[in-house]
């Protein structure tokens, strides 16, 4: 059951990323861009979680799979602060 949940989380993050980038391309609102970049990091994080727990269960990729999530969240916070200044 857990592999299905990991896979569904990755697919949901990927779908959200695509929808946010499509909305950004249509409306050019920068918050959508920052949110899309954040979800790109979260999608990569969830894909690495699937690889870590299902494909290569003996290897510990926890450190590597946290990096995309931290980068994605940092981009979202940067974008929020950057847009408030303007």
Coordinates of N, CA and C in Angstrom, one line a residue:
X1 N 0.8 -1.2 0.0 CA 0.0 0.0 0.0 C 0.9 1.3 0.0
X2 N 2.0 1.2 0.7 CA 2.8 2.4 0.8 C 3.4 2.9 -0.5
X3 N 3.8 1.9 -1.4 CA 4.3 2.4 -2.7 C 3.3 3.1 -3.5
X4 N 2.0 2.7 -3.4 CA 1.0 3.3 -4.2 C 0.8 4.8 -3.6
X5 N 0.9 4.9 -2.3 CA 0.7 6.3 -1.7 C 1.9 7.2 -2.2
X6 N 3.1 6.6 -2.2 CA 4.3 7.4 -2.6 C 4.1 7.8 -4.1
X7 N 3.7 6.9 -4.9 CA 3.5 7.2 -6.3 C 2.4 8.2 -6.6
X8 N 1.3 8.1 -5.8 CA 0.2 9.0 -6.0 C 0.6 10.4 -5.5
X9 N 1.4 10.5 -4.5 CA 1.9 11.8 -4.0 C 2.8 12.4 -5.1
X10 N 3.7 11.7 -5.7 CA 4.5 12.2 -6.7 C 3.7 12.7 -7.9
X11 N 2.7 11.9 -8.3 CA 1.9 12.3 -9.5 C 1.0 13.5 -9.1
X12 N 0.5 13.6 -7.9 CA -0.2 14.8 -7.5 C 0.6 16.0 -7.6
X13 N 1.8 15.9 -7.0 CA 2.8 17.1 -7.1 C 3.1 17.5 -8.5
X14 N 3.3 16.5 -9.3 CA 3.7 16.7 -10.7 C 2.5 17.4 -11.5
X15 N 1.3 16.9 -11.2 CA 0.1 17.5 -11.9 C -0.1 18.9 -11.4
X16 N 0.1 19.2 -10.1 CA 0.0 20.5 -9.6 C 1.0 21.4 -10.2
X17 N 2.2 21.0 -10.3 CA 3.3 21.8 -11.0 C 2.9 22.1 -12.4
X18 N 2.4 21.2 -13.1 CA 2.0 21.4 -14.5 C 0.9 22.5 -14.6
X19 N -0.1 22.3 -13.7 CA -1.2 23.2 -13.7 C -0.8 24.6 -13.4
X20 N 0.1 24.7 -12.4 CA 0.6 26.1 -12.0 C 1.4 26.7 -13.1
X21 N 2.2 25.9 -13.8 CA 3.0 26.5 -14.9 C 2.1 26.9 -16.1
X22 N 1.1 26.1 -16.3 CA 0.1 26.5 -17.4 C -0.6 27.8 -17.0
X23 N -1.0 27.9 -15.8 CA -1.7 29.1 -15.3 C -0.7 30.3 -15.4
X24 N 0.6 30.1 -15.1 CA 1.5 31.2 -15.2 C 1.7 31.6 -16.7
X25 N 1.8 30.7 -17.6 CA 2.0 31.0 -19.0 C 0.7 31.8 -19.5
X26 N -0.4 31.5 -19.0 CA -1.6 32.2 -19.5 C -1.8 33.6 -18.9
X27 N -1.4 33.7 -17.6 CA -1.7 35.0 -16.9 C -0.5 35.8 -16.5
X28 N 0.7 35.2 -16.5 CA 1.9 35.9 -16.2 C 1.9 36.5 -14.8
X29 N 1.3 35.8 -13.8 CA 1.3 36.2 -12.4 C 2.5 35.5 -11.8
X30 N 3.5 36.2 -11.2 CA 4.7 35.6 -10.8 C 4.5 34.6 -9.6
X31 N 3.5 34.9 -8.8 CA 3.3 34.0 -7.7 C 3.0 32.5 -8.2
X32 N 2.4 32.4 -9.3 CA 2.1 31.1 -9.9 C 3.4 30.5 -10.3
X33 N 4.4 31.3 -10.8 CA 5.7 30.8 -11.2 C 6.4 30.2 -10.0
X34 N 6.4 31.0 -8.9 CA 7.1 30.6 -7.7 C 6.5 29.3 -7.1
X35 N 5.2 29.3 -7.1 CA 4.5 28.1 -6.6 C 4.7 26.9 -7.5
X36 N 4.8 27.1 -8.8 CA 5.2 26.0 -9.7 C 6.6 25.5 -9.5
X37 N 7.5 26.4 -9.2 CA 8.9 26.0 -8.9 C 8.9 25.2 -7.6
X38 N 8.1 25.6 -6.6 CA 8.0 24.9 -5.4 C 7.5 23.5 -5.6
X39 N 6.5 23.4 -6.3 CA 5.9 22.1 -6.6 C 6.8 21.2 -7.4
X40 N 7.7 21.8 -8.2 CA 8.7 21.0 -9.0 C 9.6 20.4 -8.0
X41 N 10.0 21.1 -7.0 CA 10.9 20.5 -6.0 C 10.2 19.5 -5.2
X42 N 8.9 19.7 -4.9 CA 8.1 18.7 -4.1 C 7.9 17.4 -4.9
X43 N 7.7 17.6 -6.2 CA 7.5 16.5 -7.1 C 8.8 15.6 -7.2
X44 N 9.9 16.3 -7.3 CA 11.2 15.6 -7.3 C 11.4 14.9 -6.0
X45 N 11.1 15.6 -4.9 CA 11.2 15.0 -3.5 C 10.4 13.7 -3.4
X46 N 9.1 13.8 -3.9 CA 8.3 12.6 -3.8 C 8.8 11.5 -4.8
X47 N 9.3 11.8 -5.9 CA 9.9 10.8 -6.8 C 11.1 10.1 -6.2
X48 N 11.9 10.9 -5.5 CA 13.1 10.4 -4.8 C 12.6 9.5 -3.6
X49 N 11.5 9.9 -3.0 CA 11.0 9.1 -1.9 C 10.6 7.7 -2.4
X50 N 9.9 7.7 -3.6 CA 9.5 6.4 -4.2 C 10.7 5.6 -4.5
X51 N 11.7 6.2 -5.1 CA 13.0 5.5 -5.4 C 13.6 4.9 -4.2
X52 N 13.7 5.8 -3.1 CA 14.4 5.4 -1.9 C 13.7 4.3 -1.2
X53 N 12.3 4.3 -1.1 CA 11.6 3.3 -0.3 C 11.2 2.1 -1.1
X54 N 11.1 2.2 -2.5 CA 10.5 1.1 -3.2 C 11.6 0.5 -4.2
X55 N 12.3 1.3 -4.9 CA 13.2 0.8 -5.9 C 14.5 0.3 -5.3
X56 N 15.1 1.2 -4.4 CA 16.4 0.9 -3.7 C 16.1 1.0 -2.2
X57 N 15.5 0.0 -1.6 CA 15.2 0.1 -0.2 C 16.4 -0.1 0.7
X58 N 17.5 -0.6 0.2 CA 18.7 -0.8 1.1 C 19.5 0.5 1.2
X59 N 19.3 1.4 0.3 CA 20.1 2.6 0.3 C 19.3 3.7 1.1
X60 N 20.0 4.5 1.8 CA 19.4 5.6 2.5 C 19.6 6.9 1.7
X61 N 18.6 7.4 1.0 CA 18.6 8.6 0.2 C 17.9 9.7 0.9
X62 N 17.7 9.6 2.2 CA 16.9 10.6 2.9 C 17.5 12.0 2.8
X63 N 18.8 12.1 2.9 CA 19.5 13.4 2.8 C 19.3 14.0 1.4
X64 N 19.5 13.2 0.4 CA 19.4 13.7 -1.0 C 17.9 14.0 -1.4
X65 N 17.0 13.3 -0.8 CA 15.6 13.6 -1.2 C 15.0 14.8 -0.5
X66 N 15.7 15.3 0.5 CA 15.2 16.5 1.2 C 15.7 17.8 0.5
X67 N 16.8 17.7 -0.2 CA 17.3 18.9 -0.9 C 16.3 19.5 -1.9
X68 N 15.7 18.7 -2.8 CA 14.7 19.4 -3.7 C 13.5 20.1 -2.9
X69 N 13.1 19.5 -1.8 CA 12.0 20.1 -1.1 C 12.4 21.4 -0.4
X70 N 13.6 21.4 0.1 CA 14.1 22.6 0.7 C 14.3 23.7 -0.3
X71 N 14.9 23.3 -1.4 CA 15.1 24.3 -2.5 C 13.8 24.9 -3.0
X72 N 12.8 24.0 -3.2 CA 11.5 24.4 -3.7 C 10.8 25.3 -2.7
X73 N 10.8 25.0 -1.4 CA 10.2 25.8 -0.4 C 10.9 27.2 -0.3
X74 N 12.3 27.1 -0.4 CA 13.0 28.4 -0.4 C 12.7 29.3 -1.5
X75 N 12.5 28.7 -2.7 CA 12.1 29.5 -3.9 C 10.7 30.1 -3.7
X76 N 9.8 29.4 -3.1 CA 8.5 30.0 -2.8 C 8.6 31.1 -1.8
X77 N 9.3 30.9 -0.7 CA 9.5 32.0 0.3 C 10.2 33.2 -0.4
X78 N 11.2 33.0 -1.2 CA 11.9 34.1 -1.9 C 10.9 34.8 -2.8
X79 N 10.1 34.1 -3.5 CA 9.2 34.7 -4.4 C 8.1 35.5 -3.7
X80 N 7.7 35.0 -2.6 CA 6.7 35.8 -1.8 C 7.3 37.1 -1.3
X81 N 8.6 37.0 -0.8 CA 9.2 38.2 -0.3 C 9.5 39.2 -1.4
X82 N 10.0 38.6 -2.5 CA 10.4 39.4 -3.7 C 9.1 40.2 -4.3
X83 N 8.0 39.5 -4.3 CA 6.8 40.1 -4.8 C 6.2 41.1 -3.9
X84 N 6.4 41.0 -2.6 CA 5.9 42.0 -1.6 C 6.7 43.3 -1.8
X85 N 8.0 43.2 -2.1 CA 8.8 44.4 -2.2 C 8.4 45.2 -3.4
X86 N 7.9 44.6 -4.4 CA 7.5 45.4 -5.7 C 6.1 45.9 -5.6

